[in-house]
mmCIF file of C-alpha atoms in Angstrom:
data_model
loop_
_atom_site.group_PDB
_atom_site.id
_atom_site.type_symbol
_atom_site.label_atom_id
_atom_site.label_comp_id
_atom_site.label_asym_id
_atom_site.label_seq_id
_atom_site.Cartn_x
_atom_site.Cartn_y
_atom_site.Cartn_z
ATOM 1 C CA MET A 3 15.065 26.845 5.924
ATOM 2 C CA LYS A 4 14.526 30.223 4.230
ATOM 3 C CA SER A 5 18.126 31.273 4.842
ATOM 4 C CA LEU A 6 19.349 27.951 3.463
ATOM 5 C CA GLY A 7 17.159 28.312 0.370
ATOM 6 C CA LEU A 8 18.400 31.828 -0.409
ATOM 7 C CA THR A 9 22.035 30.811 0.110
ATOM 8 C CA ILE A 10 21.591 27.842 -2.239
ATOM 9 C CA GLY A 11 19.941 30.080 -4.834
ATOM 10 C CA LEU A 12 22.735 32.663 -4.728
ATOM 11 C CA ILE A 13 25.417 29.964 -4.990
ATOM 12 C CA GLN A 14 23.745 28.372 -8.018
ATOM 13 C CA ILE A 15 23.317 31.738 -9.750
ATOM 14 C CA LEU A 16 26.989 32.514 -9.062
ATOM 15 C CA MET A 17 27.984 29.121 -10.508
ATOM 16 C CA GLY A 18 26.053 30.026 -13.649
ATOM 17 C CA LEU A 19 27.722 33.443 -13.886
ATOM 18 C CA VAL A 20 31.246 31.980 -13.632
ATOM 19 C CA LYS A 21 30.291 29.301 -16.205
ATOM 20 C CA ALA A 22 30.842 26.354 -13.882
ATOM 21 C CA ASN A 23 28.509 24.423 -16.176
ATOM 22 C CA TYR A 24 31.465 23.072 -18.163
ATOM 23 C CA LEU A 25 32.312 20.799 -15.226
ATOM 24 C CA ILE A 26 28.843 19.221 -15.329
ATOM 25 C CA SER A 27 29.012 18.910 -19.128
ATOM 26 C CA TYR A 28 31.624 16.161 -18.807
ATOM 27 C CA LEU A 29 29.174 13.656 -17.321
ATOM 28 C CA SER A 30 29.733 10.528 -19.419
ATOM 29 C CA ASP A 31 27.103 8.214 -20.912
ATOM 30 C CA GLN A 32 28.179 5.533 -18.427
ATOM 31 C CA ILE A 33 27.396 7.839 -15.516
ATOM 32 C CA ILE A 34 24.048 8.733 -17.066
ATOM 33 C CA LEU A 35 23.250 5.039 -17.638
ATOM 34 C CA GLY A 36 24.069 4.217 -14.031
ATOM 35 C CA PHE A 37 22.018 7.168 -12.879
ATOM 36 C CA THR A 38 19.064 6.010 -14.996
ATOM 37 C CA THR A 39 19.223 2.491 -13.590
ATOM 38 C CA GLY A 40 19.467 3.786 -10.052
ATOM 39 C CA ALA A 41 16.574 6.170 -10.672
ATOM 40 C CA ALA A 42 14.409 3.298 -11.909
ATOM 41 C CA VAL A 43 15.145 1.294 -8.751
ATOM 42 C CA HIS A 44 14.328 4.302 -6.569
ATOM 43 C CA VAL A 45 11.090 4.933 -8.478
ATOM 44 C CA LEU A 46 9.941 1.357 -7.882
ATOM 45 C CA THR A 47 11.033 1.352 -4.246
ATOM 46 C CA ALA A 48 9.338 4.680 -3.511
ATOM 47 C CA GLN A 49 5.971 3.262 -4.591
ATOM 48 C CA LEU A 50 6.047 -0.136 -2.862
ATOM 49 C CA ASN A 51 4.891 0.995 0.577
ATOM 50 C CA LYS A 52 2.036 2.929 -1.050
ATOM 51 C CA ILE A 53 1.013 -0.114 -3.097
ATOM 52 C CA LEU A 54 1.000 -2.260 0.036
ATOM 53 C CA GLY A 55 -0.621 0.414 2.188
ATOM 54 C CA VAL A 56 1.985 0.294 4.947
ATOM 55 C CA ALA A 57 3.690 3.128 6.825
ATOM 56 C CA LEU A 58 7.485 2.942 6.921
ATOM 57 C CA PRO A 59 10.058 4.961 8.881
ATOM 58 C CA ARG A 60 12.152 7.394 6.859
ATOM 59 C CA HIS A 61 15.713 6.428 5.957
ATOM 60 C CA SER A 62 18.544 8.391 4.383
ATOM 61 C CA GLY A 63 22.200 7.955 3.547
ATOM 62 C CA ILE A 64 24.142 4.884 2.449
ATOM 63 C CA GLY A 65 22.133 1.663 2.494
ATOM 64 C CA LYS A 66 18.796 3.461 2.394
ATOM 65 C CA LEU A 67 17.235 0.965 -0.029
ATOM 66 C CA PHE A 68 18.279 -2.034 2.052
ATOM 67 C CA TYR A 69 16.619 -0.580 5.142
ATOM 68 C CA ILE A 70 13.452 0.181 3.174
ATOM 69 C CA TYR A 71 13.189 -3.384 1.849
ATOM 70 C CA GLN A 72 13.932 -4.742 5.307
ATOM 71 C CA ASP A 73 11.016 -2.726 6.692
ATOM 72 C CA LEU A 74 8.784 -3.820 3.801
ATOM 73 C CA PHE A 75 9.443 -7.516 4.370
ATOM 74 C CA ARG A 76 8.894 -7.067 8.102
ATOM 75 C CA ALA A 77 5.548 -5.376 7.419
ATOM 76 C CA ILE A 78 4.509 -8.229 5.106
ATOM 77 C CA LEU A 79 5.506 -10.917 7.616
ATOM 78 C CA GLU A 80 3.665 -9.086 10.398
ATOM 79 C CA ASN A 81 0.527 -8.928 8.222
ATOM 80 C CA GLN A 82 0.432 -5.123 8.170
ATOM 81 C CA VAL A 83 -0.488 -4.958 4.471
ATOM 82 C CA ASN A 84 -3.754 -3.175 3.712
ATOM 83 C CA LYS A 85 -5.441 -5.700 1.418
ATOM 84 C CA VAL A 86 -7.929 -3.208 -0.020
ATOM 85 C CA THR A 87 -5.125 -0.789 -0.908
ATOM 86 C CA LEU A 88 -3.170 -3.640 -2.501
ATOM 87 C CA VAL A 89 -6.164 -4.728 -4.607
ATOM 88 C CA ILE A 90 -6.823 -1.151 -5.753
ATOM 89 C CA SER A 91 -3.151 -0.733 -6.672
ATOM 90 C CA LEU A 92 -3.045 -3.979 -8.665
ATOM 91 C CA VAL A 93 -6.261 -3.121 -10.525
ATOM 92 C CA VAL A 94 -4.868 0.291 -11.503
ATOM 93 C CA ILE A 95 -1.511 -1.193 -12.582
ATOM 94 C CA VAL A 96 -3.207 -3.836 -14.745
ATOM 95 C CA ALA A 97 -5.597 -1.242 -16.213
ATOM 96 C CA MET A 98 -2.723 1.090 -17.117
ATOM 97 C CA TYR A 99 -0.737 -1.777 -18.644
ATOM 98 C CA ILE A 100 -3.667 -2.851 -20.825
ATOM 99 C CA ALA A 101 -4.389 0.749 -21.825
ATOM 100 C CA LYS A 102 -0.796 1.553 -22.763
ATOM 101 C CA TYR A 103 0.274 -1.650 -24.497
ATOM 102 C CA HIS A 104 -3.001 -2.933 -25.959
ATOM 103 C CA LEU A 105 -5.636 -0.200 -26.286
ATOM 104 C CA THR A 106 -3.310 2.635 -27.327
ATOM 105 C CA PRO A 107 -1.791 0.811 -30.359
ATOM 106 C CA MET A 108 -5.283 -0.043 -31.620
ATOM 107 C CA LEU A 109 -6.634 3.479 -31.126
ATOM 108 C CA CYS A 110 -3.562 5.148 -32.666
ATOM 109 C CA ALA A 111 -4.432 3.475 -35.963
ATOM 110 C CA LYS A 112 -7.845 5.183 -35.919
ATOM 111 C CA THR A 113 -7.229 8.551 -34.269
ATOM 112 C CA ARG A 114 -4.339 10.856 -33.393
ATOM 113 C CA ILE A 115 -6.095 12.242 -30.347
ATOM 114 C CA PRO A 116 -4.371 10.886 -27.191
ATOM 115 C CA ILE A 117 -6.661 9.210 -24.686
ATOM 116 C CA PRO A 118 -5.998 10.410 -21.084
ATOM 117 C CA TYR A 119 -6.294 7.019 -19.371
ATOM 118 C CA ASP A 120 -4.562 8.393 -16.280
ATOM 119 C CA LEU A 121 -7.186 11.101 -15.906
ATOM 120 C CA PHE A 122 -10.037 8.621 -16.364
ATOM 121 C CA LEU A 123 -8.605 6.373 -13.649
ATOM 122 C CA ILE A 124 -8.151 9.299 -11.259
ATOM 123 C CA VAL A 125 -11.730 10.474 -11.792
ATOM 124 C CA ALA A 126 -13.130 6.942 -11.445
ATOM 125 C CA GLY A 127 -11.020 6.270 -8.359
ATOM 126 C CA THR A 128 -12.094 9.532 -6.734
ATOM 127 C CA ILE A 129 -15.779 8.805 -7.341
ATOM 128 C CA LEU A 130 -15.561 5.213 -6.076
ATOM 129 C CA SER A 131 -13.520 6.285 -3.044
ATOM 130 C CA SER A 132 -16.175 8.833 -2.136
ATOM 131 C CA LEU A 133 -19.111 6.475 -2.727
ATOM 132 C CA PHE A 134 -17.715 3.569 -0.719
ATOM 133 C CA ALA A 135 -15.855 5.686 1.882
ATOM 134 C CA VAL A 136 -12.813 3.407 1.704
ATOM 135 C CA ASN A 137 -10.864 5.784 3.923
ATOM 136 C CA GLU A 138 -13.192 5.264 6.883
ATOM 137 C CA SER A 139 -14.175 1.642 6.269
ATOM 138 C CA HIS A 140 -10.852 0.147 5.136
ATOM 139 C CA LYS A 141 -8.258 2.785 6.154
ATOM 140 C CA VAL A 142 -7.231 3.436 2.548
ATOM 141 C CA LYS A 143 -5.208 6.653 2.503
ATOM 142 C CA ILE A 144 -6.633 9.526 0.470
ATOM 143 C CA ILE A 145 -5.368 13.023 -0.276
ATOM 144 C CA GLY A 146 -8.082 14.584 1.846
ATOM 145 C CA GLU A 147 -8.778 18.282 2.115
ATOM 146 C CA ILE A 148 -6.411 20.497 0.145
ATOM 147 C CA PRO A 149 -5.649 23.788 1.959
ATOM 148 C CA THR A 150 -6.452 26.979 0.076
ATOM 149 C CA GLY A 151 -4.849 30.385 0.091
ATOM 150 C CA PHE A 152 -1.299 31.622 -0.460
ATOM 151 C CA PRO A 153 1.306 32.239 2.280
ATOM 152 C CA SER A 154 2.586 35.776 2.731
ATOM 153 C CA PRO A 155 6.218 36.321 1.630
ATOM 154 C CA ALA A 156 8.848 37.108 4.270
ATOM 155 C CA LEU A 157 12.555 37.861 4.000
ATOM 156 C CA PRO A 158 15.025 35.201 5.260
ATOM 157 C CA ASN A 159 17.081 35.858 8.374
ATOM 158 C CA VAL A 160 20.531 36.829 7.062
ATOM 159 C CA THR A 161 22.204 36.052 10.393
ATOM 160 C CA PHE A 162 21.973 32.329 9.603
ATOM 161 C CA PHE A 163 23.891 32.564 6.299
ATOM 162 C CA GLY A 164 27.230 31.686 7.868
ATOM 163 C CA SER A 165 25.934 28.614 9.684
ATOM 164 C CA VAL A 166 24.209 27.156 6.602
ATOM 165 C CA PHE A 167 26.879 28.031 4.020
ATOM 166 C CA GLY A 168 28.626 24.646 4.110
ATOM 167 C CA ASP A 169 25.399 22.707 3.711
ATOM 168 C CA ALA A 170 24.271 25.129 1.005
ATOM 169 C CA ILE A 171 27.334 24.392 -1.142
ATOM 170 C CA ALA A 172 26.805 20.629 -0.910
ATOM 171 C CA ILE A 173 23.069 20.875 -1.636
ATOM 172 C CA SER A 174 23.683 23.272 -4.540
ATOM 173 C CA ILE A 175 26.072 20.869 -6.257
ATOM 174 C CA VAL A 176 23.938 17.772 -5.665
ATOM 175 C CA SER A 177 20.812 19.597 -6.839
ATOM 176 C CA VAL A 178 22.445 20.657 -10.097
ATOM 177 C CA VAL A 179 24.052 17.272 -10.783
ATOM 178 C CA VAL A 180 20.791 15.387 -10.201
ATOM 179 C CA THR A 181 18.790 17.850 -12.309
ATOM 180 C CA VAL A 182 21.267 17.876 -15.197
ATOM 181 C CA SER A 183 21.649 14.088 -15.108
ATOM 182 C CA MET A 184 17.902 13.567 -15.357
ATOM 183 C CA GLY A 185 17.732 16.307 -17.989
ATOM 184 C CA LYS A 186 20.328 14.492 -20.087
ATOM 185 C CA VAL A 187 18.399 11.244 -19.748
ATOM 186 C CA MET A 188 15.238 12.913 -21.054
ATOM 187 C CA ALA A 189 17.185 14.827 -23.730
ATOM 188 C CA LYS A 190 18.772 11.645 -25.050
ATOM 189 C CA LYS A 191 15.450 9.815 -25.060
ATOM 190 C CA HIS A 192 13.599 12.592 -26.920
ATOM 191 C CA ASP A 193 16.516 13.816 -29.076
ATOM 192 C CA TYR A 194 17.103 17.382 -27.918
ATOM 193 C CA GLU A 195 19.862 19.332 -26.174
ATOM 194 C CA ILE A 196 19.818 20.991 -22.753
ATOM 195 C CA ASP A 197 21.619 24.168 -21.735
ATOM 196 C CA VAL A 198 23.432 23.269 -18.518
ATOM 197 C CA ARG A 199 24.153 26.905 -17.680
ATOM 198 C CA GLN A 200 20.461 27.679 -17.997
ATOM 199 C CA GLU A 201 19.771 24.967 -15.414
ATOM 200 C CA PHE A 202 22.074 26.761 -12.954
ATOM 201 C CA PHE A 203 20.153 30.009 -13.370
ATOM 202 C CA ALA A 204 16.748 28.298 -13.290
ATOM 203 C CA LEU A 205 17.473 26.400 -10.072
ATOM 204 C CA GLY A 206 19.097 29.454 -8.504
ATOM 205 C CA MET A 207 16.176 31.748 -9.280
ATOM 206 C CA VAL A 208 13.622 29.215 -8.044
ATOM 207 C CA ALA A 209 15.532 28.635 -4.795
ATOM 208 C CA SER A 210 15.922 32.388 -4.232
ATOM 209 C CA ILE A 211 12.238 33.151 -4.824
ATOM 210 C CA CYS A 212 11.103 30.138 -2.783
ATOM 211 C CA SER A 213 13.183 31.407 0.145
ATOM 212 C CA LEU A 214 10.535 34.113 0.590
ATOM 213 C CA PHE A 215 7.974 31.407 1.356
ATOM 214 C CA PRO A 216 7.976 28.208 3.468
ATOM 215 C CA CYS A 217 9.374 26.131 0.577
ATOM 216 C CA TRP A 218 12.266 23.729 0.131
ATOM 217 C CA PRO A 219 14.913 24.471 -2.545
ATOM 218 C CA ALA A 220 13.929 22.895 -5.861
ATOM 219 C CA SER A 221 15.573 19.978 -7.625
ATOM 220 C CA THR A 222 14.564 17.033 -9.780
ATOM 221 C CA ALA A 223 12.104 14.501 -8.368
ATOM 222 C CA LEU A 224 13.252 11.249 -9.967
ATOM 223 C CA ALA A 225 10.024 9.311 -9.549
ATOM 224 C CA ARG A 226 7.744 12.181 -10.583
ATOM 225 C CA THR A 227 9.861 13.026 -13.643
ATOM 226 C CA ILE A 228 9.816 9.484 -15.017
ATOM 227 C CA ILE A 229 6.130 8.954 -14.239
ATOM 228 C CA ASN A 230 5.286 12.333 -15.776
ATOM 229 C CA GLU A 231 7.258 11.511 -18.919
ATOM 230 C CA ASN A 232 5.683 8.069 -19.230
ATOM 231 C CA ALA A 233 2.254 9.701 -19.016
ATOM 232 C CA GLY A 234 3.052 11.512 -22.277
ATOM 233 C CA THR A 235 3.349 15.081 -20.978
ATOM 234 C CA LYS A 236 5.309 17.597 -23.053
ATOM 235 C CA THR A 237 5.425 20.918 -21.163
ATOM 236 C CA GLN A 238 6.091 22.256 -17.674
ATOM 237 C CA VAL A 239 2.393 23.073 -17.290
ATOM 238 C CA SER A 240 1.855 19.382 -16.439
ATOM 239 C CA ARG A 241 3.868 19.860 -13.232
ATOM 240 C CA CYS A 242 1.628 22.663 -11.950
#
């Protein structure tokens, strides 16, 4: 994994140096629109099993969504849905809807200070989860203990570069295209421009540095990006 990450990082930096960004710059609005629609479907699909509280097998490749929905319907028919998890999910969804579309317009007329409804719900949910021990009594999944400390850096094994080079090229291109596509979606929505070449260097540097640690190469997380943007965040600090 470390060798793959470093190879991806070097390829992306090289693509930035040779100004390969002009190829990505020709992504049309139609492609971006299709990407946005597909991203929305993936965002919804990625949350359904968590809302229902069911465990699903991982799928990848062509037809991934169809297999996921097939597994979801099978879980529903076999009565595998965690009812407590479903109720909690619905309560949070309704609360966020009311807060965003009803409370926020009223409060904006009186104050410019944004109200962190998301934070309030997280704090309230954490307290209630601890008080009622829903994890033990109703098998509601929780984050649990978060490990502390920082892993020691280690150099990748260069002998694997040749064997991972083909995969590294494919991952490098897909990573950049997905990141730039989502970047253009956000740029169009908030009226600003992105520097595609800068994205090459940013992704390449992150992948290269992450190769010193047990980390996957970085790219855009569709669901997290849209959810983060809808929450009203403005800077990269929100992703930390």
